[in-house]
XYZ file of C-alpha atoms in Angstrom:
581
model
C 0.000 0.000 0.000
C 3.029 2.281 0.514
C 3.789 2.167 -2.914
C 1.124 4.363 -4.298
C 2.302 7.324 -2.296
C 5.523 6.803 -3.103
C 5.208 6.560 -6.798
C 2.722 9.692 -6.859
C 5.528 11.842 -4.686
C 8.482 10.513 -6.906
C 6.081 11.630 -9.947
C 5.404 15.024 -8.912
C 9.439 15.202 -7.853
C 10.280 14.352 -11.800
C 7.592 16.332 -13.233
C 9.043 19.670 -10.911
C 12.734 18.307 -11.691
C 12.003 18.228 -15.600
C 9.495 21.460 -15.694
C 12.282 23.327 -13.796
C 15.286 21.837 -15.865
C 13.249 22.654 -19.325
C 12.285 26.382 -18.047
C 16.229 26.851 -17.201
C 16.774 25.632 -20.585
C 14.376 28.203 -22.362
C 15.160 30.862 -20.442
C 18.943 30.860 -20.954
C 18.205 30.808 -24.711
C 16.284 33.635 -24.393
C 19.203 35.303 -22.119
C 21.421 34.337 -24.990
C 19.648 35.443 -27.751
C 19.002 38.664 -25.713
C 22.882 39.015 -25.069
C 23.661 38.499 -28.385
C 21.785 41.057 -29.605
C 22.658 43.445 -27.018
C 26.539 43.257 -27.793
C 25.869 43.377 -31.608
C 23.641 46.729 -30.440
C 26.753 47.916 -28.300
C 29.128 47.034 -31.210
C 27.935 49.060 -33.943
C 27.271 52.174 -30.823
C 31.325 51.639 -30.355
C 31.667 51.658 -33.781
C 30.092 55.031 -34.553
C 31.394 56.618 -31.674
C 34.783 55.339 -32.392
C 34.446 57.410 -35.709
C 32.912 59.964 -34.410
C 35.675 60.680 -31.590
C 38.121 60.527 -34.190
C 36.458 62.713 -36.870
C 35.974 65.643 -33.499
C 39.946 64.944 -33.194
C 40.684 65.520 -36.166
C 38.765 68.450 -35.805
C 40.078 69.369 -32.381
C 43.859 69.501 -33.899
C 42.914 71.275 -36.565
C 41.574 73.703 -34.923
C 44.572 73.856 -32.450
C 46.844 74.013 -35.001
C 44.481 76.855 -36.812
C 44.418 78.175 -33.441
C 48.492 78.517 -32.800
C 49.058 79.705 -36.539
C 46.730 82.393 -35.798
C 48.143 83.114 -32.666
C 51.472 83.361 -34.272
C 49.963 85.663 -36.879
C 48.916 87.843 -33.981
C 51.890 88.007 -32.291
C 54.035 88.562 -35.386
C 51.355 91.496 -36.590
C 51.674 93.244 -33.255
C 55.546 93.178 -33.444
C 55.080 95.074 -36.567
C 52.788 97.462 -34.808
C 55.298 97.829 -32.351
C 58.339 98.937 -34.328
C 56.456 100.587 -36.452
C 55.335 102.645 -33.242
C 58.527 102.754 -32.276
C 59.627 104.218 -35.561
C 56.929 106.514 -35.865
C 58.132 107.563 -32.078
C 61.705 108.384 -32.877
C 59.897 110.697 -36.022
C 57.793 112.214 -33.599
C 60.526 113.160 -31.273
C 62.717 114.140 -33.867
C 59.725 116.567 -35.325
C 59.118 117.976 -31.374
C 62.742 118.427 -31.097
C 63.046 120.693 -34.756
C 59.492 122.263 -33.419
C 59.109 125.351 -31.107
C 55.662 125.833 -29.932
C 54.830 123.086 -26.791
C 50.547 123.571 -27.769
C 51.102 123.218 -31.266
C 53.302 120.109 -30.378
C 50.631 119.062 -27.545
C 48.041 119.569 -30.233
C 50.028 117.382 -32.619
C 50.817 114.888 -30.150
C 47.230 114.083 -29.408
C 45.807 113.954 -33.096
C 48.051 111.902 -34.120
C 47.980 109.520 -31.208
C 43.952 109.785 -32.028
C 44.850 108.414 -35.667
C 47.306 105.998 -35.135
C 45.333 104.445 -31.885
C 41.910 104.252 -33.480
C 42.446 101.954 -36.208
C 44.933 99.889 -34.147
C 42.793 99.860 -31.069
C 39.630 98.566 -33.478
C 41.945 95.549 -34.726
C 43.125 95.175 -31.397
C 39.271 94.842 -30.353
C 38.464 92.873 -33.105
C 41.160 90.426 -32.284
C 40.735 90.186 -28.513
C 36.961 89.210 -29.422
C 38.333 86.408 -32.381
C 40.706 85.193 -29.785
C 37.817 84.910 -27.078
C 34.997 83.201 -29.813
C 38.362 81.114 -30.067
C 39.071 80.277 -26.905
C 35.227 79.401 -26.036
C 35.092 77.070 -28.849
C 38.511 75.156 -27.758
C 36.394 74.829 -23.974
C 33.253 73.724 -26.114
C 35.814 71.121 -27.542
C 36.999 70.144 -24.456
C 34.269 69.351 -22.901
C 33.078 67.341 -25.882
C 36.342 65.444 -25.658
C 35.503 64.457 -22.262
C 32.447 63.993 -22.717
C 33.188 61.440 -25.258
C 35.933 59.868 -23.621
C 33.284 59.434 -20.254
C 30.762 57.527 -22.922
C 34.126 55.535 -24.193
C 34.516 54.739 -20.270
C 30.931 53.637 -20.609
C 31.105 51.660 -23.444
C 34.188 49.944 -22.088
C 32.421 49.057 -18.822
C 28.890 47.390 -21.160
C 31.870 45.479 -22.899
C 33.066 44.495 -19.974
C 29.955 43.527 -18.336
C 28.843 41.912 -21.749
C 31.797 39.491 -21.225
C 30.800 38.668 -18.412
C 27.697 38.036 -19.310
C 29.029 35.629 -22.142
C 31.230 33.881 -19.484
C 28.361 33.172 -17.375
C 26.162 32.110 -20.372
C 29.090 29.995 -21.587
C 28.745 28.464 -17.786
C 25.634 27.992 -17.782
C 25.695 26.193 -21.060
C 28.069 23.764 -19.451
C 25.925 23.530 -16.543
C 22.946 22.543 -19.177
C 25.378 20.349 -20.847
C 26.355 18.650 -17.319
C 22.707 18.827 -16.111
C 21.559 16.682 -19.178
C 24.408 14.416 -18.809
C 23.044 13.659 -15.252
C 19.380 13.263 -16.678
C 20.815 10.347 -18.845
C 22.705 8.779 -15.868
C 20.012 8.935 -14.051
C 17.670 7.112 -16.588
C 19.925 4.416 -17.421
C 19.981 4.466 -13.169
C 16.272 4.252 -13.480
C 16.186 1.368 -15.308
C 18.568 -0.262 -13.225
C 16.338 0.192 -10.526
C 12.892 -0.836 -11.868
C 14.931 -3.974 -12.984
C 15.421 -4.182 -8.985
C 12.312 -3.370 -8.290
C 11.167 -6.263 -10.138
C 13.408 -8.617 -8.049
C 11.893 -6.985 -4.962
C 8.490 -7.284 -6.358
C 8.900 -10.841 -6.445
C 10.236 -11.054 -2.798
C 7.161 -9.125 -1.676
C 5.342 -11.544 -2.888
C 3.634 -12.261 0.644
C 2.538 -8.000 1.008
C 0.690 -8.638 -2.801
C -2.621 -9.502 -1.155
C -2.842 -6.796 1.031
C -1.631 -3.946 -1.646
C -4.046 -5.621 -4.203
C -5.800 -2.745 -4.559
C -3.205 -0.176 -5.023
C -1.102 -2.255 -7.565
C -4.236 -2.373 -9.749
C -4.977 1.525 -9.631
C -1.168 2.081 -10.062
C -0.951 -0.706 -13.149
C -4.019 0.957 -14.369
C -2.287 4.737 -14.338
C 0.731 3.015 -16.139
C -1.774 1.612 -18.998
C -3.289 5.258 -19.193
C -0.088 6.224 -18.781
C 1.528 3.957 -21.608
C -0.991 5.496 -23.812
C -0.526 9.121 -23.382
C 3.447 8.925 -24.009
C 2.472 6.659 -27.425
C 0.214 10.247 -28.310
C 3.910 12.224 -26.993
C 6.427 10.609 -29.671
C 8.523 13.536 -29.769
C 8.346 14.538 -26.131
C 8.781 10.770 -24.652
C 12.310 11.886 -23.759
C 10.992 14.365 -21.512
C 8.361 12.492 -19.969
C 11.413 9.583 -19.601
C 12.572 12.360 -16.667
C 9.792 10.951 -14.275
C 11.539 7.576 -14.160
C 14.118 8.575 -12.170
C 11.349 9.700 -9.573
C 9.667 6.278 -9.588
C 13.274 4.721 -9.102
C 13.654 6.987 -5.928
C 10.037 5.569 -4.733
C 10.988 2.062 -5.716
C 14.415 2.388 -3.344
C 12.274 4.010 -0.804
C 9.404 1.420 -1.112
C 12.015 -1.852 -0.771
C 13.285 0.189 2.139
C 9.940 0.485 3.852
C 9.164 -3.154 2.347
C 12.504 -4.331 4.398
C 11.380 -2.405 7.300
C 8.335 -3.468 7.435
C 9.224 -7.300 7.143
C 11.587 -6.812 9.801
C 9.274 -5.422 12.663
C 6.990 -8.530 11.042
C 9.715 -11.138 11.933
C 10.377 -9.004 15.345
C 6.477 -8.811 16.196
C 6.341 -12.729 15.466
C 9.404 -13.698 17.686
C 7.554 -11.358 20.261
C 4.899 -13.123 20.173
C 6.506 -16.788 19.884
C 8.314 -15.251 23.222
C 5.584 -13.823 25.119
C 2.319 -15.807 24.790
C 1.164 -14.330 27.946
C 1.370 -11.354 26.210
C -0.888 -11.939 23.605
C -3.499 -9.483 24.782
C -1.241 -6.595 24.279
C 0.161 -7.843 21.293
C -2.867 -8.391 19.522
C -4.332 -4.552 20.240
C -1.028 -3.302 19.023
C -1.481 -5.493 16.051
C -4.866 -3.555 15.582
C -3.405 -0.376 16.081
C -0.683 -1.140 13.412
C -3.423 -2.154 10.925
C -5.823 0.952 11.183
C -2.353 2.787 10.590
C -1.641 0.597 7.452
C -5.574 1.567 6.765
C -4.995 5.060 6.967
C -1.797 4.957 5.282
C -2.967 3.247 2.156
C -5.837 5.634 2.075
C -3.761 8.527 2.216
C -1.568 6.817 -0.076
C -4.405 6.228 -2.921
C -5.426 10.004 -2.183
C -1.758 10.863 -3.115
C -1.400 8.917 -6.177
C -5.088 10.070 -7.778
C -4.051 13.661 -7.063
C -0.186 12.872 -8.838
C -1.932 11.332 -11.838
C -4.185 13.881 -12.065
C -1.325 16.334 -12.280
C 0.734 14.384 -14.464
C -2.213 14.398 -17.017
C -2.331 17.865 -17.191
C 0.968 18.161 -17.222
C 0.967 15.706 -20.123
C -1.839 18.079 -21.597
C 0.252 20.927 -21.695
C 3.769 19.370 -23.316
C 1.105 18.204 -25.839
C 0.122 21.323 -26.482
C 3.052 22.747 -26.237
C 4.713 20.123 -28.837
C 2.060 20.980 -31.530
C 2.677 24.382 -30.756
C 6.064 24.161 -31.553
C 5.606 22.094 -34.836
C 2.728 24.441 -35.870
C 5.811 27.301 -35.748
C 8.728 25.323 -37.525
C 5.758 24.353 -40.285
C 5.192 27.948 -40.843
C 8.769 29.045 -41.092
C 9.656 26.265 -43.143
C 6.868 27.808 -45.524
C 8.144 31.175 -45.007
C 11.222 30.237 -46.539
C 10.072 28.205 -49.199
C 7.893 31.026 -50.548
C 11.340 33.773 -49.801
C 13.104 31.188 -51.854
C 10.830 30.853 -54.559
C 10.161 34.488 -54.747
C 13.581 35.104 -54.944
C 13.774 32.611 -58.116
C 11.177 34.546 -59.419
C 12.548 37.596 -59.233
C 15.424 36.168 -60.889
C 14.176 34.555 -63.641
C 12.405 37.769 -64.401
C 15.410 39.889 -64.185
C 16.899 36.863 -66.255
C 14.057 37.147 -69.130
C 15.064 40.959 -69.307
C 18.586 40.734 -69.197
C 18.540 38.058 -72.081
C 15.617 40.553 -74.054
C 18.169 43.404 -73.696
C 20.922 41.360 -74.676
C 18.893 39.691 -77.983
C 17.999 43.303 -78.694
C 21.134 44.267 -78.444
C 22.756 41.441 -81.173
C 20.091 42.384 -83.559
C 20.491 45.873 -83.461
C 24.038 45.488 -83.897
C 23.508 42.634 -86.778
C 20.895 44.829 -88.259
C 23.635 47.879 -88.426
C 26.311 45.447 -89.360
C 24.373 43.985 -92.235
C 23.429 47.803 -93.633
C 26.977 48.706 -93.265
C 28.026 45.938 -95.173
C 25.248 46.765 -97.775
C 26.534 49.700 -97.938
C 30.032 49.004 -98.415
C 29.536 46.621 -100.979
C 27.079 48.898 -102.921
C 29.879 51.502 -102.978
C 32.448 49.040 -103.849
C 30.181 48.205 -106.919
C 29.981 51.476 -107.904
C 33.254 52.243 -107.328
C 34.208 49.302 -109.619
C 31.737 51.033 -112.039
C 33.482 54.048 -112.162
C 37.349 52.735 -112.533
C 35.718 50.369 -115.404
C 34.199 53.772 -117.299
C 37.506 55.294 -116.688
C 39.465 52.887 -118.374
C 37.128 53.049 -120.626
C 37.281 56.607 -121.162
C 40.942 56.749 -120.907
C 41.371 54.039 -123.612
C 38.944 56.180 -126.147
C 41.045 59.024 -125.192
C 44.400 57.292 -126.265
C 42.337 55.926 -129.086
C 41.896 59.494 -130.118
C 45.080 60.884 -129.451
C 46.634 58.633 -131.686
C 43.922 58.737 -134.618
C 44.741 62.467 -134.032
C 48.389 62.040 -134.197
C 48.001 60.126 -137.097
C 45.695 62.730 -138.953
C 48.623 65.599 -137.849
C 51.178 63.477 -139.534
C 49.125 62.854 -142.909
C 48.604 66.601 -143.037
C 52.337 67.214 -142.546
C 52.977 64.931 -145.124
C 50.737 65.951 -147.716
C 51.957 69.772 -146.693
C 55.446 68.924 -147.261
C 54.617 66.933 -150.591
C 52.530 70.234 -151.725
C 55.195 72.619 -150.509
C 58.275 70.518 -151.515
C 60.529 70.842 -148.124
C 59.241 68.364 -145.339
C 62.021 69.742 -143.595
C 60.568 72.983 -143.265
C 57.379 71.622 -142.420
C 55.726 72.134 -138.770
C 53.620 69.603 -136.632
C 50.526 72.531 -135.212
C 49.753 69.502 -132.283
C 49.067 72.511 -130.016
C 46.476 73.719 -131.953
C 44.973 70.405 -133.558
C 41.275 69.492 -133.051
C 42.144 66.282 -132.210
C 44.499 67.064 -129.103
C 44.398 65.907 -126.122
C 44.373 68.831 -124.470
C 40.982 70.119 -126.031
C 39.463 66.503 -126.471
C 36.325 66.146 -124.539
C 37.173 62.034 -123.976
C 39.977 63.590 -121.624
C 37.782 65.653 -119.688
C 35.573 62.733 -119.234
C 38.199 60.615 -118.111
C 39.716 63.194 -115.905
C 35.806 63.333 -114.606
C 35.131 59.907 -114.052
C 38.785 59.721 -112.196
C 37.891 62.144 -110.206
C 34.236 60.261 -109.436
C 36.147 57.315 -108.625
C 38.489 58.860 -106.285
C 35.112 60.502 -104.675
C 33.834 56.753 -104.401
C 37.278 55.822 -103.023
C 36.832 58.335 -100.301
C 33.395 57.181 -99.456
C 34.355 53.862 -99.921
C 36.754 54.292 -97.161
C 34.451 56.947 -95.010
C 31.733 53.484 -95.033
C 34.606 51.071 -93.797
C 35.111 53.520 -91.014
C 31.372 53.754 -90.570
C 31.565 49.572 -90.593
C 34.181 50.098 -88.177
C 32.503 52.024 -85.645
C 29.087 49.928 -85.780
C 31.156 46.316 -85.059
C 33.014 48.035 -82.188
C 29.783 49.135 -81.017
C 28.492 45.626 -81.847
C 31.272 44.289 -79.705
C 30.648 46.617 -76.386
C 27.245 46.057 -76.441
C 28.097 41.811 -76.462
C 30.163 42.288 -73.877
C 27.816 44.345 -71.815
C 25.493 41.774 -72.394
C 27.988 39.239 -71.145
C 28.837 40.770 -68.808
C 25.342 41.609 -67.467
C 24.679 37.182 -68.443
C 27.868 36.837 -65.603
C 26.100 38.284 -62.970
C 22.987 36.971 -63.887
C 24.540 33.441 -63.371
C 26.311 34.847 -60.549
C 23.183 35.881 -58.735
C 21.419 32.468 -60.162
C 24.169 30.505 -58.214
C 23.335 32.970 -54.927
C 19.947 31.958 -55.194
C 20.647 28.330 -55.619
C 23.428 28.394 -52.892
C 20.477 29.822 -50.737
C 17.941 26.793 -51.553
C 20.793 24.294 -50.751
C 21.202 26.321 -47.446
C 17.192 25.766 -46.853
C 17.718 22.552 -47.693
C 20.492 21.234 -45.542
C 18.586 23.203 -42.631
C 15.541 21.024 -43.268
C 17.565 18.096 -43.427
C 19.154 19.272 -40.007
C 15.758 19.772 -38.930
C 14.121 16.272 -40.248
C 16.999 14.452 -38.757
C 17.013 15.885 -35.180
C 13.607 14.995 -34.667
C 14.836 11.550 -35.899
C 17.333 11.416 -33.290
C 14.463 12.416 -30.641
C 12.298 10.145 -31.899
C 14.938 7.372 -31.735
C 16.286 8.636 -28.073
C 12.523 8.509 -27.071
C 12.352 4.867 -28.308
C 10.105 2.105 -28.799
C 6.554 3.811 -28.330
C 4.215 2.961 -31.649
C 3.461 5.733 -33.927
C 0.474 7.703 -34.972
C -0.454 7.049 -38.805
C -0.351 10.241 -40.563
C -3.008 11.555 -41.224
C -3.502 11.285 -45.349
C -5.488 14.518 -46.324
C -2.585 16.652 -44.779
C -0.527 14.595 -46.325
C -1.574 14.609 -49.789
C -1.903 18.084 -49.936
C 1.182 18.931 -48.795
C 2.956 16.218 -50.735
C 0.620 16.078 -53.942
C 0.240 19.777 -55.016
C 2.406 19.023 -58.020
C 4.939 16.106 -58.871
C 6.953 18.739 -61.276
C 8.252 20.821 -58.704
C 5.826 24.365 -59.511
C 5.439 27.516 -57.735
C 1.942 27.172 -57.336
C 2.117 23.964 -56.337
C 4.436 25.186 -52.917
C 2.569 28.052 -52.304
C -1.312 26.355 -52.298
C 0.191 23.699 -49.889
C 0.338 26.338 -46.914
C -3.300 25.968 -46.359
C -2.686 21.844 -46.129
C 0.251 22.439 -43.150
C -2.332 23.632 -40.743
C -3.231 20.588 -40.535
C -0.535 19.094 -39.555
C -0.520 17.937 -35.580
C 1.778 15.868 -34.777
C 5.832 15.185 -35.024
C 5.309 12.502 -37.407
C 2.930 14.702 -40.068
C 5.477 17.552 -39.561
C 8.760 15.059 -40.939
C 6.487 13.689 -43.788
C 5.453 17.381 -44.393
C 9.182 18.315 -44.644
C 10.086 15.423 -46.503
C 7.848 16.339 -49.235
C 8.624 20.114 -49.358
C 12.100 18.833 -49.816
C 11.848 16.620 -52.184
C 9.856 19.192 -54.373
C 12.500 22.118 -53.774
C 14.861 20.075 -55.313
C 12.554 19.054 -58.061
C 12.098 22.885 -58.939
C 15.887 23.638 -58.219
C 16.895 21.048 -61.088
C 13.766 22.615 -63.761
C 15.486 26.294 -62.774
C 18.971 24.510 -63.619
């Protein structure tokens, strides 16, 4: 009967020991993911002030140095003022002494100490108030310097404190570390001792009758039990904790056992000893029972109220599990949709890029091809021209020499008339059929110079021709350039996915490993409309397909939906990863 009590305290020991443990646990990641962003906070605030102190001192020393250059200046000016005072002294002495009247001297005196004090005595003011402004602003920077170097002071000490805090997290990590080092001792402890327990249930063997009662309800809490950790797959491991409780009411509940089997064996030799105090020993026998009585009752009292505490607290690591899962089936969605936004976004700036580029190459073949047109058309007609100016030019020699020939026929038939073709004279300047006067020449000399016009803008097209290929030519390698960091960006995007992937992977096999630490509890079946909407929304790996199965993950409730869920969205990713590649 003792061992209902005992199992129920031992219970509610684990449960505290394990609620306590896991709220450590989640409030030191909080703590660290507070701490973690506080010293990135405090790093960029160092940052800026560290270039902000040394902007104001490089302002501060150039304002000192401003500051003694001007002072110099000063100083250097008033010397002049001096001898020149000095000098205009020794002249005004030297005047008194050549001058006789004292008042007109007097007179003189004063005037000109009026005029020589009045402009000096303005700069003098003027100067006195710079070097004043001056000196208030070198104050105003030294109290900013201190100022800043009080907030440096400051910053030092968060650093400082920071580190601290980071040496005490880092503790406290190893503390968590040793903590759940201790939680496995102590279960592999724990089932140590319920394999002792078993040996001692079979000693008790005789007790059994009376604690009939009590192993029945507490056989019956382990069936309802049994099947509430089967509904906790991911969370057995915590629930695991309250072993080590029921292995501290086992050892206490051999110990009582033991002690209670001993005062048995005493009370019997007592009363094999003293028969003629049987009386006595039968009331105290009484007494002991109504004790037992009470104790089992108290005991059963105990044990209902531990189970009915360790069913809600069963109810809320339920909840809280599904809670959990709810959250990493949204992110996991989250990112799928960044990803695939992202892939949109590329293949759209991908589509333009290769538009731009296409327009580009046909622009450039378009100007290439009417440049070439163009050349070739002039080359034509350049070839036209030189043909009609051999032409001309061999009509021309044609008619110089039928000319020549008629010349010489009229020499000869002038020399034959005359009788001397000695005396006789060749008039070639003044013959019709010249060269000089024949309009063939001017036609050739017409069409050469046509051809040497074609020539030129022959040559003015190749340059033309020229210009458009280089053109051509930047414009490619704009484009391929602009194709490089398309692919560039197209790997980015890919290196991403593989980074969403791997985390998934991370993800699907850690709640493996906590599925196989939790061991040996049955499984739910999946439930197979989730299921097949998150996994069926399309084989090939579409858009549209990811995105409509974010309704479907609501649905999901349990660790076991959640890894098929992120099986699936995996296996699509990469499906739409290799149709983008």
């Amino acid at each position: 009967m003792a061992d209902a009590p005992s199992a129920s305290a031992s219970d509610a020991d684990s449960e505290a020991d394990a609620a306590r443990a896991l709220k450590l646990l989640r409030r030191l990641q909080t703590e660290n993911g507070q701490l973690a962003q506080n010293f990135e906070e405090l790093k960029a605030l160092h940052l800026a002030l560290a270039a902000e102190h040394s902007a104001l001192r490089k302002k501060h020393d150039a304002q000192r140095e401003e500051r003694a250059a001007t002072e110099l200046q000063y100083q250097k000016l008033c010397e002049s003022w001096r001898e020149e005072l000095e000098h205009k002294q020794c002249q005004f002495d030297a005047t008194i002494a050549q001058m006789t009247p004292a008042a007109e001297l007097d007179l003189l005196r004063a005037r000109m100490l009026e005029e020589a004090e009045a402009p000096h005595r303005a700069k003098c003011d003027r100067l006195a108030a710079e070097a004043e402004a001056a000196q208030e602003a070198f104050a105003l920077e030294q109290r900013y310097a201190s100022e800043l170097a009080l907030v440096r002071l400051e910053t030092d000490a968060a650093e400082a404190a920071l580190a601290k805090k980071l040496a005490g997290h880092g503790q406290l990590k190893d503390r968590a570390a040793t903590l759940e080092q201790q939680l496995r001792a102590a279960r592999r402890a724990a089932n140590e001792r319920a394999s002792e327990l078993a040996a001692a249930r079979d000693e008790a063997a005789a007790l059994r009758a009376a604690k009939e009662s009590a192993v029945v309800e507490r056989e019956a809490a382990a069936v309802r039990g049994g099947r509430a950790a089967r509904q906790l797959q991911g969370e057995l491991g915590e629930v695991r904790a309250l072993s080590e409780g029921l292995a501290r009411k086992a050892r206490g509940l051999q110990a009582e056992l033991d002690e209670s089997t001993r005062a048995q064996e005493a009370m019997h030799e007592q009363l094999l000893s003293a028969q003629a105090a049987n009386t006595s020993l039968a009331e105290q026998l009484a007494s002991a029972r109504a004790a037992a009585a009470r104790e089992a009752r108290t005991g059963e009292e105990r044990a209902a109220a531990a189970e009915a505490s360790w069913r809600e607290r069963i109810g809320q690591l339920t909840e809280e599990c599904l809670e959990k899962d709810r959250r990493l089936a949204d992110a996991v969605l989250r990112e799928q949709a960044a990803v695939i936004a992202a892939a949109r976004d590329a293949e759209a700036r991908a589509a333009a890029t290769d538009a731009h580029a296409a327009e580009a190459v046909r622009d450039a073949a378009a100007r290439e091809a009417e440049a070439t047109a163009r050349v070739e058309a002039a080359e034509a007609a350049a070839a036209e021209w030189q043909q009609r100016a051999l032409r001309a030019e061999r009509r021309a020699r044609a008619d110089l020499a039928l000319a020549e020939l008629r010349t010489r026929q009229q020499d000869g038939e002038e020399g034959r008339s005359a009788g001397a073709g000695g005396r006789c004279q060749r008039p070639r300047s003044v013959s019709p059929g010249a060269p000089g006067g024949s309009p063939d020449a001017e036609a050739a000399r017409a069409w050469q110079r046509r051809c040497a016009e074609a020539e030129a803008a022959q040559r003015a097209l190749r340059r033309e021709f020229k210009a458009a290929r280089a053109e051509w030519e930047r414009r490619a390698a704009e484009a391929e350039a602009e194709a490089a960091e398309l692919h560039e960006k197209r790997q980015a995007y890919r290196a991403r996915a593989s980074a969403l992937t791997s985390e998934l992977t991370a993800l699907r096999l850690e709640a493996a490993d906590r599925e196989a630490s939790a061991g040996g509890g049955p499984q739910q079946p999946p439930r197979a409309g989730a299921l097949a909407a998150l996994a069926g929304a399309g084989a090939g790996g579409s858009v549209g397909g990811v995105l409509s199965s974010a309704a479907a993950a609501a649905a999901v409730n349990s660790r076991g939906e959640l890894m098929a869920a992120i099986s699936a969205m995996r296996l699509r990713q990469e499906a739409y990863l290799a149709a983008c590649q």
